[in-house]
Each structure stands twice: as structure tokens, then as C-alpha cells.
mmCIF file of C-alpha atoms in Angstrom:
data_model
loop_
_atom_site.group_PDB
_atom_site.id
_atom_site.type_symbol
_atom_site.label_atom_id
_atom_site.label_comp_id
_atom_site.label_asym_id
_atom_site.label_seq_id
_atom_site.Cartn_x
_atom_site.Cartn_y
_atom_site.Cartn_z
ATOM 1 C CA MET A 105 -50.948 -22.978 -19.301
ATOM 2 C CA ARG A 106 -47.904 -24.368 -20.004
ATOM 3 C CA ASN A 107 -46.886 -27.953 -19.456
ATOM 4 C CA GLN A 108 -43.599 -28.316 -17.264
ATOM 5 C CA ALA A 109 -41.220 -30.534 -19.297
ATOM 6 C CA PRO A 110 -40.125 -33.455 -16.853
ATOM 7 C CA LYS A 111 -36.694 -33.104 -14.852
ATOM 8 C CA ARG A 112 -34.035 -34.859 -16.609
ATOM 9 C CA TYR A 113 -31.729 -34.988 -13.573
ATOM 10 C CA THR A 114 -32.959 -36.056 -9.898
ATOM 11 C CA ARG A 115 -31.056 -35.157 -6.897
ATOM 12 C CA TRP A 116 -29.428 -38.346 -6.746
ATOM 13 C CA HIS A 117 -28.050 -37.831 -9.965
ATOM 14 C CA LEU A 118 -26.482 -34.800 -8.929
ATOM 15 C CA LEU A 119 -25.100 -36.072 -6.504
ATOM 16 C CA PHE A 120 -23.707 -38.885 -8.010
ATOM 17 C CA ALA A 121 -22.025 -36.754 -10.572
ATOM 18 C CA VAL A 122 -20.404 -34.382 -8.105
ATOM 19 C CA ALA A 123 -18.881 -37.277 -6.379
ATOM 20 C CA LEU A 124 -17.678 -38.873 -9.664
ATOM 21 C CA THR A 125 -16.294 -35.467 -10.423
ATOM 22 C CA LEU A 126 -14.445 -35.243 -7.323
ATOM 23 C CA LEU A 127 -13.128 -38.655 -7.508
ATOM 24 C CA ILE A 128 -11.695 -38.292 -11.055
ATOM 25 C CA THR A 129 -10.141 -34.629 -9.796
ATOM 26 C CA LEU A 130 -8.608 -36.416 -6.702
ATOM 27 C CA GLY A 131 -7.104 -39.348 -9.126
ATOM 28 C CA GLY A 132 -6.379 -36.997 -11.468
ATOM 29 C CA THR A 133 -4.089 -35.417 -8.963
ATOM 30 C CA ALA A 134 -2.878 -38.260 -7.581
ATOM 31 C CA LEU A 135 -2.021 -39.263 -11.466
ATOM 32 C CA ALA A 136 -0.399 -35.941 -11.865
ATOM 33 C CA ALA A 137 2.227 -36.521 -8.750
ATOM 34 C CA TRP A 138 3.144 -39.852 -9.618
ATOM 35 C CA LEU A 139 3.920 -38.677 -13.025
ATOM 36 C CA VAL A 140 5.902 -35.246 -12.267
ATOM 37 C CA LEU A 141 6.948 -36.434 -8.895
ATOM 38 C CA GLY A 142 7.390 -40.221 -9.260
ATOM 39 C CA PRO A 143 5.655 -42.779 -7.362
ATOM 40 C CA GLU A 144 7.774 -42.331 -3.902
ATOM 41 C CA SER A 145 5.747 -38.763 -3.427
ATOM 42 C CA LEU A 146 2.373 -40.812 -3.121
ATOM 43 C CA THR A 147 3.822 -42.105 -0.133
ATOM 44 C CA LEU A 148 4.227 -38.665 1.358
ATOM 45 C CA LEU A 149 0.730 -37.330 0.523
ATOM 46 C CA GLU A 150 -0.984 -40.757 2.096
ATOM 47 C CA GLY A 151 1.151 -40.192 4.828
ATOM 48 C CA TYR A 152 -0.186 -36.826 5.970
ATOM 49 C CA GLY A 153 -3.699 -37.743 4.442
ATOM 50 C CA LEU A 154 -3.474 -40.487 7.371
ATOM 51 C CA ILE A 155 -2.260 -37.854 9.692
ATOM 52 C CA ARG A 156 -4.564 -35.511 8.975
ATOM 53 C CA ASN A 157 -7.405 -37.946 9.173
ATOM 54 C CA ARG A 158 -6.445 -40.391 11.656
ATOM 55 C CA PHE A 159 -4.218 -39.037 14.389
ATOM 56 C CA VAL A 160 -6.153 -38.920 17.774
ATOM 57 C CA GLY A 161 -4.299 -36.236 18.960
ATOM 58 C CA GLU A 162 -3.659 -32.732 18.706
ATOM 59 C CA TYR A 163 -0.558 -31.342 16.239
ATOM 60 C CA ASP A 164 0.614 -28.219 14.639
ATOM 61 C CA ALA A 165 -0.022 -28.557 11.086
ATOM 62 C CA ASP A 166 2.837 -25.994 10.294
ATOM 63 C CA LYS A 167 5.091 -28.000 12.783
ATOM 64 C CA VAL A 168 4.378 -31.383 11.023
ATOM 65 C CA ILE A 169 4.951 -29.761 6.798
ATOM 66 C CA ASP A 170 8.280 -27.847 8.441
ATOM 67 C CA GLY A 171 9.353 -31.412 9.633
ATOM 68 C CA ALA A 172 8.540 -33.006 6.737
ATOM 69 C CA MET A 173 10.608 -30.813 4.339
ATOM 70 C CA GLU A 174 13.578 -30.860 7.117
ATOM 71 C CA GLY A 175 13.576 -34.469 7.299
ATOM 72 C CA MET A 176 13.576 -34.830 3.260
ATOM 73 C CA VAL A 177 16.850 -32.013 3.123
ATOM 74 C CA SER A 178 18.476 -33.619 5.731
ATOM 75 C CA ALA A 179 18.409 -36.855 3.923
ATOM 76 C CA LEU A 180 19.817 -35.655 0.549
ATOM 77 C CA GLY A 181 23.206 -35.697 2.451
ATOM 78 C CA ASP A 182 24.075 -32.038 1.066
ATOM 79 C CA ARG A 183 25.290 -29.504 3.466
ATOM 80 C CA TRP A 184 24.449 -26.560 1.050
ATOM 81 C CA SER A 185 20.551 -27.434 0.792
ATOM 82 C CA TYR A 186 18.078 -26.213 3.312
ATOM 83 C CA TYR A 187 14.696 -25.437 4.008
ATOM 84 C CA LEU A 188 12.962 -22.444 5.639
ATOM 85 C CA ASP A 189 9.872 -22.159 7.369
ATOM 86 C CA ALA A 190 7.797 -18.456 6.714
ATOM 87 C CA ASP A 191 9.365 -16.402 8.980
ATOM 88 C CA SER A 192 12.835 -17.528 8.337
ATOM 89 C CA TYR A 193 12.598 -17.345 4.618
ATOM 90 C CA ALA A 194 11.061 -13.666 5.192
ATOM 91 C CA ALA A 195 14.226 -13.134 7.396
ATOM 92 C CA GLU A 196 16.201 -14.552 4.438
ATOM 93 C CA GLN A 197 14.909 -12.153 1.871
ATOM 94 C CA GLU A 198 16.248 -9.139 4.195
ATOM 95 C CA ARG A 199 19.376 -10.380 4.234
ATOM 96 C CA ARG A 200 20.130 -10.893 0.905
ATOM 97 C CA ALA A 201 18.533 -7.511 -0.167
ATOM 98 C CA ASN A 202 21.333 -5.818 2.119
ATOM 99 C CA ALA A 203 17.956 -4.275 4.035
ATOM 100 C CA TYR A 204 15.814 -4.860 6.701
ATOM 101 C CA VAL A 205 13.355 -3.396 9.091
ATOM 102 C CA GLY A 206 15.282 -3.740 12.862
ATOM 103 C CA ILE A 207 17.119 -2.326 15.467
ATOM 104 C CA GLY A 208 20.651 -2.574 13.914
ATOM 105 C CA VAL A 209 22.678 -5.072 15.896
ATOM 106 C CA THR A 210 24.606 -8.313 15.073
ATOM 107 C CA VAL A 211 23.936 -10.806 18.061
ATOM 108 C CA ASP A 212 25.004 -14.111 18.812
ATOM 109 C CA GLN A 213 24.033 -16.929 21.451
ATOM 110 C CA SER A 214 27.404 -17.209 23.322
ATOM 111 C CA ARG A 215 26.778 -15.635 26.698
ATOM 112 C CA GLU A 216 24.072 -17.631 28.997
ATOM 113 C CA GLU A 217 22.840 -13.961 30.105
ATOM 114 C CA GLY A 218 21.271 -13.222 26.740
ATOM 115 C CA LEU A 219 21.709 -12.309 23.679
ATOM 116 C CA TYR A 220 25.447 -10.840 22.890
ATOM 117 C CA ILE A 221 26.155 -7.869 20.905
ATOM 118 C CA VAL A 222 28.767 -8.623 18.315
ATOM 119 C CA SER A 223 28.229 -5.304 16.452
ATOM 120 C CA VAL A 224 26.369 -2.516 15.725
ATOM 121 C CA ASN A 225 25.505 -0.977 12.775
ATOM 122 C CA GLU A 226 26.154 3.148 12.923
ATOM 123 C CA LYS A 227 23.096 3.736 10.893
ATOM 124 C CA GLY A 228 20.620 1.907 13.100
ATOM 125 C CA PRO A 229 18.363 2.863 15.938
ATOM 126 C CA ALA A 230 20.425 0.761 18.430
ATOM 127 C CA HIS A 231 23.684 2.653 17.525
ATOM 128 C CA GLU A 232 21.301 6.159 18.114
ATOM 129 C CA ALA A 233 19.887 4.586 21.410
ATOM 130 C CA GLY A 234 23.425 4.055 22.825
ATOM 131 C CA LEU A 235 24.213 0.237 22.742
ATOM 132 C CA THR A 236 27.541 -1.016 21.590
ATOM 133 C CA ALA A 237 29.554 -4.051 20.745
ATOM 134 C CA GLY A 238 30.098 -6.494 23.846
ATOM 135 C CA GLU A 239 26.946 -5.480 25.511
ATOM 136 C CA VAL A 240 24.133 -8.412 26.383
ATOM 137 C CA ILE A 241 20.438 -8.016 25.815
ATOM 138 C CA THR A 242 18.981 -9.927 28.881
ATOM 139 C CA ALA A 243 15.222 -9.308 28.256
ATOM 140 C CA VAL A 244 12.762 -7.857 25.610
ATOM 141 C CA ASP A 245 9.767 -5.754 26.652
ATOM 142 C CA GLY A 246 10.498 -7.414 29.998
ATOM 143 C CA THR A 247 10.653 -11.276 28.812
ATOM 144 C CA SER A 248 14.059 -12.706 30.045
ATOM 145 C CA ILE A 249 15.897 -14.171 27.299
ATOM 146 C CA ALA A 250 18.660 -15.921 29.315
ATOM 147 C CA GLY A 251 19.449 -19.465 29.114
ATOM 148 C CA ASP A 252 17.117 -21.697 26.671
ATOM 149 C CA ALA A 253 15.275 -18.211 25.724
ATOM 150 C CA ARG A 254 17.933 -16.897 23.740
ATOM 151 C CA ALA A 255 16.643 -18.698 20.875
ATOM 152 C CA GLU A 256 13.900 -16.722 20.653
ATOM 153 C CA GLY A 257 15.293 -13.315 21.359
ATOM 154 C CA ALA A 258 15.799 -12.025 17.995
ATOM 155 C CA ASP A 259 12.283 -12.972 16.856
ATOM 156 C CA LEU A 260 11.169 -10.966 19.863
ATOM 157 C CA ILE A 261 13.397 -8.249 18.953
ATOM 158 C CA ARG A 262 12.152 -7.661 15.293
ATOM 159 C CA GLY A 263 8.642 -6.262 14.680
ATOM 160 C CA GLU A 264 7.090 -3.555 12.547
ATOM 161 C CA GLU A 265 9.078 -0.711 11.119
ATOM 162 C CA GLY A 266 8.383 2.594 13.254
ATOM 163 C CA SER A 267 7.463 0.349 16.679
ATOM 164 C CA GLN A 268 9.336 0.276 19.875
ATOM 165 C CA VAL A 269 10.592 -2.176 21.589
ATOM 166 C CA GLU A 270 12.166 -2.130 25.279
ATOM 167 C CA LEU A 271 15.295 -3.783 26.189
ATOM 168 C CA THR A 272 17.528 -5.045 29.420
ATOM 169 C CA VAL A 273 21.096 -4.245 28.296
ATOM 170 C CA LEU A 274 23.601 -5.051 30.768
ATOM 171 C CA GLY A 275 26.707 -2.810 30.154
ATOM 172 C CA THR A 276 30.351 -3.985 29.870
ATOM 173 C CA ASP A 277 30.631 -2.221 33.122
ATOM 174 C CA GLY A 278 28.284 -5.009 34.889
ATOM 175 C CA THR A 279 25.675 -2.541 35.139
ATOM 176 C CA THR A 280 22.059 -2.992 33.880
ATOM 177 C CA ARG A 281 20.004 -0.671 32.003
ATOM 178 C CA THR A 282 16.757 -0.177 30.286
ATOM 179 C CA VAL A 283 16.933 1.179 26.673
ATOM 180 C CA MET A 284 13.588 1.815 24.144
ATOM 181 C CA VAL A 285 14.527 1.440 20.497
ATOM 182 C CA THR A 286 12.382 2.255 17.667
ATOM 183 C CA ARG A 287 12.365 -0.089 14.729
ATOM 184 C CA LYS A 288 13.306 1.016 11.432
ATOM 185 C CA SER A 289 14.304 0.238 7.661
ATOM 186 C CA ILE A 290 18.110 -0.219 7.729
ATOM 187 C CA GLU A 291 20.184 -0.601 4.374
ATOM 188 C CA GLU A 292 23.656 -2.166 4.872
ATOM 189 C CA ASP A 293 26.568 -1.520 2.924
ATOM 190 C CA PRO A 294 27.927 -4.608 1.755
ATOM 191 C CA VAL A 295 31.778 -3.288 0.551
ATOM 192 C CA SER A 296 33.480 -0.672 2.543
ATOM 193 C CA TYR A 297 36.968 0.577 2.052
ATOM 194 C CA GLU A 298 39.966 3.059 2.636
ATOM 195 C CA MET A 299 43.619 3.622 1.877
ATOM 196 C CA LEU A 300 46.092 2.022 3.928
ATOM 197 C CA ASP A 301 49.897 2.995 4.151
ATOM 198 C CA GLY A 302 51.991 2.462 1.318
ATOM 199 C CA GLN A 303 49.096 3.103 -1.518
ATOM 200 C CA VAL A 304 47.594 -0.376 -0.531
ATOM 201 C CA GLY A 305 43.698 0.145 -1.224
ATOM 202 C CA TYR A 306 41.893 -2.257 1.422
ATOM 203 C CA VAL A 307 38.324 -3.452 0.160
ATOM 204 C CA ARG A 308 36.191 -5.180 2.952
ATOM 205 C CA ILE A 309 33.154 -7.207 0.870
ATOM 206 C CA GLU A 310 30.753 -8.386 3.671
ATOM 207 C CA ASN A 311 28.439 -10.689 1.286
ATOM 208 C CA PHE A 312 27.979 -10.930 -2.602
ATOM 209 C CA PHE A 313 24.082 -10.266 -2.559
ATOM 210 C CA THR A 314 22.429 -7.191 -3.944
ATOM 211 C CA GLY A 315 24.118 -4.188 -4.380
ATOM 212 C CA SER A 316 27.787 -5.439 -3.807
ATOM 213 C CA ALA A 317 28.851 -5.874 -7.282
ATOM 214 C CA GLU A 318 28.264 -1.865 -7.658
ATOM 215 C CA GLN A 319 29.765 -0.835 -4.776
ATOM 216 C CA MET A 320 32.803 -3.151 -4.916
ATOM 217 C CA GLU A 321 33.411 -1.698 -8.445
ATOM 218 C CA ALA A 322 33.225 2.049 -7.153
ATOM 219 C CA ALA A 323 35.328 1.067 -4.408
ATOM 220 C CA VAL A 324 37.951 0.019 -6.533
ATOM 221 C CA GLU A 325 38.015 3.166 -9.207
ATOM 222 C CA SER A 326 37.998 5.566 -6.209
ATOM 223 C CA LEU A 327 41.188 3.556 -4.592
ATOM 224 C CA VAL A 328 42.570 3.341 -8.149
ATOM 225 C CA GLY A 329 41.758 6.971 -8.819
ATOM 226 C CA ASP A 330 43.694 7.991 -5.338
ATOM 227 C CA GLY A 331 46.820 6.598 -6.661
ATOM 228 C CA ALA A 332 46.482 2.776 -5.121
ATOM 229 C CA GLU A 333 49.471 0.541 -6.226
ATOM 230 C CA LYS A 334 48.188 -2.759 -4.773
ATOM 231 C CA LEU A 335 45.131 -4.016 -3.511
ATOM 232 C CA VAL A 336 43.780 -6.220 -0.642
ATOM 233 C CA PHE A 337 40.440 -7.835 -0.626
ATOM 234 C CA ASP A 338 39.067 -9.132 2.644
ATOM 235 C CA VAL A 339 36.196 -11.484 2.179
ATOM 236 C CA ARG A 340 36.561 -13.501 5.289
ATOM 237 C CA ASN A 341 33.514 -14.373 7.038
ATOM 238 C CA ASN A 342 31.801 -13.745 4.022
ATOM 239 C CA GLY A 343 29.049 -16.625 3.284
ATOM 240 C CA GLY A 344 28.913 -15.664 -0.871
ATOM 241 C CA GLY A 345 25.592 -14.588 -2.502
ATOM 242 C CA TYR A 346 24.565 -14.194 -5.539
ATOM 243 C CA LEU A 347 26.146 -15.171 -8.905
ATOM 244 C CA SER A 348 24.810 -12.525 -10.697
ATOM 245 C CA GLU A 349 26.937 -10.125 -8.228
ATOM 246 C CA LEU A 350 30.003 -12.385 -8.492
ATOM 247 C CA LYS A 351 30.436 -12.246 -12.375
ATOM 248 C CA PRO A 352 30.514 -8.647 -12.922
ATOM 249 C CA MET A 353 33.176 -8.141 -9.800
ATOM 250 C CA LEU A 354 35.099 -10.703 -11.855
ATOM 251 C CA ASP A 355 34.823 -9.380 -14.833
ATOM 252 C CA ARG A 356 35.918 -5.632 -13.565
ATOM 253 C CA LEU A 357 38.960 -7.280 -11.795
ATOM 254 C CA LEU A 358 40.374 -9.650 -14.771
ATOM 255 C CA PRO A 359 41.521 -9.565 -18.021
ATOM 256 C CA GLU A 360 40.050 -11.202 -20.820
ATOM 257 C CA GLY A 361 39.334 -14.886 -20.689
ATOM 258 C CA VAL A 362 37.375 -17.363 -19.290
ATOM 259 C CA ILE A 363 36.497 -16.689 -15.366
ATOM 260 C CA PHE A 364 33.852 -18.940 -14.183
ATOM 261 C CA ARG A 365 31.876 -21.983 -15.373
ATOM 262 C CA THR A 366 28.920 -24.242 -14.226
ATOM 263 C CA THR A 367 27.351 -27.389 -15.168
ATOM 264 C CA SER A 368 23.315 -27.609 -14.212
ATOM 265 C CA TYR A 369 21.788 -30.539 -12.784
ATOM 266 C CA SER A 370 20.691 -31.071 -16.362
ATOM 267 C CA GLY A 371 24.246 -31.174 -17.735
ATOM 268 C CA GLN A 372 23.821 -27.769 -19.545
ATOM 269 C CA GLU A 373 27.223 -25.992 -19.293
ATOM 270 C CA GLU A 374 27.825 -22.158 -19.214
ATOM 271 C CA VAL A 375 30.840 -20.240 -19.785
ATOM 272 C CA THR A 376 31.384 -16.586 -18.268
ATOM 273 C CA ARG A 377 34.360 -14.902 -20.162
ATOM 274 C CA SER A 378 35.787 -11.405 -19.190
ATOM 275 C CA ASP A 379 36.842 -8.566 -20.908
ATOM 276 C CA ALA A 380 39.748 -6.834 -21.725
ATOM 277 C CA GLU A 381 39.411 -4.022 -19.273
ATOM 278 C CA CYS A 382 40.968 -4.969 -16.107
ATOM 279 C CA VAL A 383 42.936 -3.999 -12.857
ATOM 280 C CA SER A 384 46.504 -4.523 -12.967
ATOM 281 C CA LEU A 385 47.784 -3.865 -9.949
ATOM 282 C CA PRO A 386 49.166 -6.601 -7.165
ATOM 283 C CA ILE A 387 46.334 -8.073 -5.361
ATOM 284 C CA ALA A 388 46.162 -10.327 -1.950
ATOM 285 C CA VAL A 389 42.666 -11.647 -0.645
ATOM 286 C CA LEU A 390 41.897 -12.465 2.870
ATOM 287 C CA VAL A 391 39.937 -15.828 3.688
ATOM 288 C CA ASN A 392 38.987 -17.846 6.635
ATOM 289 C CA ALA A 393 37.150 -20.936 7.493
ATOM 290 C CA ASP A 394 33.900 -18.940 7.036
ATOM 291 C CA SER A 395 34.684 -17.653 3.198
ATOM 292 C CA TYR A 396 32.711 -19.978 1.100
ATOM 293 C CA SER A 397 30.663 -20.220 -2.181
ATOM 294 C CA ALA A 398 31.147 -16.850 -3.894
ATOM 295 C CA ALA A 399 33.515 -15.613 -1.725
ATOM 296 C CA GLU A 400 35.708 -18.645 -2.199
ATOM 297 C CA ILE A 401 35.140 -18.665 -5.778
ATOM 298 C CA PHE A 402 36.317 -15.162 -6.015
ATOM 299 C CA ALA A 403 39.515 -15.356 -4.251
ATOM 300 C CA GLY A 404 40.274 -18.677 -6.275
ATOM 301 C CA GLU A 405 39.873 -17.043 -10.050
ATOM 302 C CA LEU A 406 41.751 -14.001 -8.777
ATOM 303 C CA GLN A 407 44.523 -16.301 -7.893
ATOM 304 C CA GLU A 408 43.745 -18.525 -11.226
ATOM 305 C CA ALA A 409 43.754 -15.560 -13.667
ATOM 306 C CA ALA A 410 45.454 -12.766 -11.748
ATOM 307 C CA GLY A 411 48.381 -14.246 -9.440
ATOM 308 C CA ALA A 412 46.611 -12.813 -6.463
ATOM 309 C CA ILE A 413 48.105 -14.097 -3.054
ATOM 310 C CA ILE A 414 45.569 -15.791 -0.628
ATOM 311 C CA VAL A 415 46.346 -15.102 3.048
ATOM 312 C CA GLY A 416 44.370 -16.903 5.663
ATOM 313 C CA GLU A 417 43.025 -20.174 6.792
ATOM 314 C CA PRO A 418 41.567 -23.271 4.891
ATOM 315 C CA THR A 419 38.321 -22.724 3.375
ATOM 316 C CA SER A 420 35.333 -25.008 3.405
ATOM 317 C CA GLY A 421 35.484 -26.135 0.020
ATOM 318 C CA LYS A 422 32.038 -25.407 -1.659
ATOM 319 C CA GLY A 423 31.386 -26.117 -5.356
ATOM 320 C CA TYR A 424 27.483 -26.331 -5.424
ATOM 321 C CA ALA A 425 25.228 -23.525 -6.061
ATOM 322 C CA GLN A 426 21.627 -23.074 -4.731
ATOM 323 C CA GLN A 427 18.623 -22.410 -6.113
ATOM 324 C CA THR A 428 15.804 -21.304 -3.703
ATOM 325 C CA PHE A 429 12.238 -21.603 -4.454
ATOM 326 C CA PRO A 430 9.063 -20.245 -2.790
ATOM 327 C CA LEU A 431 6.424 -22.855 -1.123
ATOM 328 C CA PRO A 432 2.884 -22.329 -1.216
ATOM 329 C CA ASN A 433 3.422 -22.316 2.920
ATOM 330 C CA GLY A 434 5.309 -19.414 2.572
ATOM 331 C CA GLY A 435 8.523 -21.223 3.258
ATOM 332 C CA ALA A 436 11.279 -22.049 0.821
ATOM 333 C CA LEU A 437 13.329 -24.751 -0.490
ATOM 334 C CA GLY A 438 16.984 -24.128 -1.309
ATOM 335 C CA ILE A 439 18.685 -27.230 -3.374
ATOM 336 C CA SER A 440 21.492 -27.686 -5.206
ATOM 337 C CA THR A 441 21.060 -27.229 -8.663
ATOM 338 C CA MET A 442 24.708 -26.692 -10.368
ATOM 339 C CA GLU A 443 28.199 -26.990 -9.922
ATOM 340 C CA TYR A 444 30.582 -24.276 -10.145
ATOM 341 C CA PHE A 445 34.483 -24.015 -11.079
ATOM 342 C CA THR A 446 36.822 -21.634 -11.911
ATOM 343 C CA GLY A 447 37.783 -20.680 -15.357
ATOM 344 C CA ASN A 448 40.336 -23.343 -15.934
ATOM 345 C CA GLY A 449 37.635 -26.083 -14.891
ATOM 346 C CA VAL A 450 38.750 -26.227 -11.719
ATOM 347 C CA SER A 451 36.474 -27.198 -8.600
ATOM 348 C CA LEU A 452 36.959 -26.606 -4.871
ATOM 349 C CA ILE A 453 34.852 -29.372 -3.559
ATOM 350 C CA GLY A 454 36.618 -31.219 -0.773
ATOM 351 C CA THR A 455 39.558 -28.737 -1.243
ATOM 352 C CA GLY A 456 38.970 -25.724 -0.930
ATOM 353 C CA LEU A 457 41.423 -22.911 -1.688
ATOM 354 C CA THR A 458 45.357 -23.111 -2.061
ATOM 355 C CA LEU A 459 46.759 -21.047 0.467
ATOM 356 C CA ASP A 460 49.939 -19.099 -0.367
ATOM 357 C CA VAL A 461 50.079 -18.056 3.004
ATOM 358 C CA GLU A 462 48.459 -19.946 6.320
ATOM 359 C CA THR A 463 48.095 -17.819 9.229
ATOM 360 C CA SER A 464 45.054 -17.511 11.639
ATOM 361 C CA LEU A 465 43.585 -14.717 14.073
ATOM 362 C CA SER A 466 43.505 -15.813 18.072
ATOM 363 C CA GLU A 467 40.423 -16.545 19.217
ATOM 364 C CA GLU A 468 40.488 -13.127 21.127
ATOM 365 C CA ASP A 469 41.098 -11.237 17.877
ATOM 366 C CA GLN A 470 38.680 -13.227 16.009
ATOM 367 C CA ILE A 471 36.019 -12.281 18.159
ATOM 368 C CA ALA A 472 37.243 -8.259 18.037
ATOM 369 C CA PHE A 473 37.304 -8.859 14.391
ATOM 370 C CA VAL A 474 33.756 -9.995 14.427
ATOM 371 C CA SER A 475 33.028 -6.905 16.210
ATOM 372 C CA GLY A 476 34.792 -4.454 14.233
ATOM 373 C CA THR A 477 37.371 -3.370 16.964
ATOM 374 C CA LEU A 478 40.423 -4.942 15.589
ATOM 375 C CA SER A 479 42.703 -2.490 14.397
ATOM 376 C CA HIS A 480 44.827 -3.065 11.381
ATOM 377 C CA ALA A 481 48.073 -3.223 12.971
ATOM 378 C CA ASP A 482 46.842 -5.739 15.252
ATOM 379 C CA ASP A 483 45.290 -8.133 12.634
ATOM 380 C CA THR A 484 47.887 -10.173 11.897
ATOM 381 C CA GLN A 485 46.557 -11.705 8.715
ATOM 382 C CA LEU A 486 46.072 -8.364 6.990
ATOM 383 C CA GLN A 487 49.815 -7.759 8.304
ATOM 384 C CA ALA A 488 50.838 -11.265 6.715
ATOM 385 C CA ALA A 489 49.114 -10.289 3.735
ATOM 386 C CA LEU A 490 50.623 -6.643 3.319
ATOM 387 C CA GLN A 491 53.851 -8.262 3.918
ATOM 388 C CA ALA A 492 53.549 -10.875 0.985
ATOM 389 C CA LEU A 493 52.158 -8.016 -1.114
ATOM 390 C CA ASN A 494 55.654 -5.977 -0.365
ATOM 391 C CA GLY A 495 57.816 -8.812 -0.467
#
């Protein structure tokens, strides 16, 4: 029989070791936060810790975190930085991919009765089900979305691909009907084009997200191949997108030279140049108050480097680019990390674009333009651009 060796550690020794390890780990985490994020970060950590451990009432932890993130972004005083919760970030990723699962409608909350249908995607199931612009969705699966419930309407309409949703729709004739729509994956075309009278190529750019550069280049090639003698680019209501899509667009259209500049948060400068291949045609660009970011710099650089005529309304004057950082809670933080300039080093911050022809649509025509029902003949901004090109 062998003698057992005496125990080197008692249970209390082990408990002490675990506690000491935990303290060192927590201390190391706090030290890391202090070194990386600064001493202010400890205040945030302690504040949330006190809520978790001392608050007597019930609360939603996700809402507390969302509120804290929104408060920090708001305190930056930068209108372009943003925080997205998990659901909003997922929807934003779909939007940026120019593809999403849904029914294929664009809506707003301008009507008390429910969600007003601004436009209907011709490739979407809503179009197949007979929904049209100007109608109002008043209920989803039997749940009213009138009044304050409109804010939740879009979330109720969303769902998994292949699933069905029942919509109660108020028609333009005042009658109400119920429509079953099957959700599906929809790819959107960010660029559309056509040849107008007088061999003027018209190119509408909805955004500068995924696929927009390739589609714009294809549109220009087609129009030029068909004999276009002038070009009109329409970036009204275009909220911008990726610089990686903007740069090849400018490169394709502009002659050799510097076409874009950025300065990062660390002071690093980057210069983008265009090659000699370009489109040597007279160009006009349509803009309005909702043309900003990549749309603004697109118009501004065409004006600066190719003498393009800018027609429309004063723009917002955006000059910061944002980078989106995914967060552990499924949301994302988008903060301004660089400033951008035209090729000549001009910033649009606080000034916006210099208009060659200033003209606005009436409120009625603006609604028709957004819904896609405004004819070219009634589009006074487009007509002003054509007149300027022909003058």
C-alpha cells in the first residue's frame, strides 16, 4: 500500500486563487479600458454596473445600451454620425447592398391613416399583388397601423423570404381592400437611363451603393453608343453611398487629373487620380436639398473638372465620410472618420454646391417625382437643365 502525498492546496487556497485571478482579470480589463479608451470610459462602465446591480425597478438592458449609444453620438454635435440598433443595422445592410427581403414598396408616414405608398418596385411582389403609388396601407395582418402605430408599420411588413403578409389597403378611389403579399428577395437597380429628344442621354442615379458604378458605366456606354450628344445626370434625392463606387464613376467621366482628395482623422492624405479616358460631352447634373455625400461631390467634381452645369436647389454641404463599425450587440456605430474635397481641394462643408441654375419643383411635383409619376415634360428642373445645355 502506497502512502498518499499530503494535499498541497486546501479548498480555501483554491477559492482564494480563483478570487485573485478574477480580481486581476477585472483589474486588467479596467486598466485596458483606461489605456485604450481613456479614463472617461470607466465612468460609462461604472454607470452601467450601478444600473445592473443597484437599480430597483425593471428595465430593458438593450434599450439602456441603445440610449447610451445614441446619447454619445448626439453629444458629438455631428449630424452625419449615427448609431443603429440591431434591427436598423440589418435593414441598412440590405439597403446598401441594393437588395433586400420585402414586398417592394417605398412608404412614408405623411398620412394619419397609415403608411402612404410613395413608389412600388416593378420587380416586387407588391406590384404583382396590384399595389400602386398613392395608396395607403392601413393595417398589417389585421393590426391597425394608423396614427402613432405608423412608426411600427414598416417593421410589421418585414419578414422572412417566402412568408406571407396580409395588408389592408386604402385605394386612391377611397375603397378598402385586403391583399395577401408573399415576401421575397428583391434586387434594386440603382441606375436607370434613357435617350431623350435631341440625343440627350438621361441617367438617374438613386444611390452610390453596391453595383452603382458598374451600372452607371454601362448606362453611359449604351447612351454614347446610341449617339448621345449631351448627358444629364440626375442625383436628386440621392443620399450618397460608398466612395469605392463614386471614384470609378468620376474616373470614367473625367479627363486625366486629380478628381478626389481625403484627409483621415489621423491626418493622412489620399489623392485619387483619373486616367486620360473620359467622356467628352456637355454635361448637366440635377440636384436638390436631399442630394448629399457622394452625390454632392459627384456633381461638384463634374462641374470643377468638366464644366458641368449644376441645376436645382441648394445642397446640404456635407464634407465628412463615415465609417461603420459593427458592435457586439448586433448594432453599429457610424462616425465621421475623414474629410473629403474636390480634386482642387475644395470642401463643400457649410456651402454646398455652387448652382448654375437655381430652380425648385412645386410641392405637388416633388411628390410626383418621388413616386415616379412626374413626366419629363412637367419636370421643370429637368427642362431647365435641357435648356441650359442647349443654350
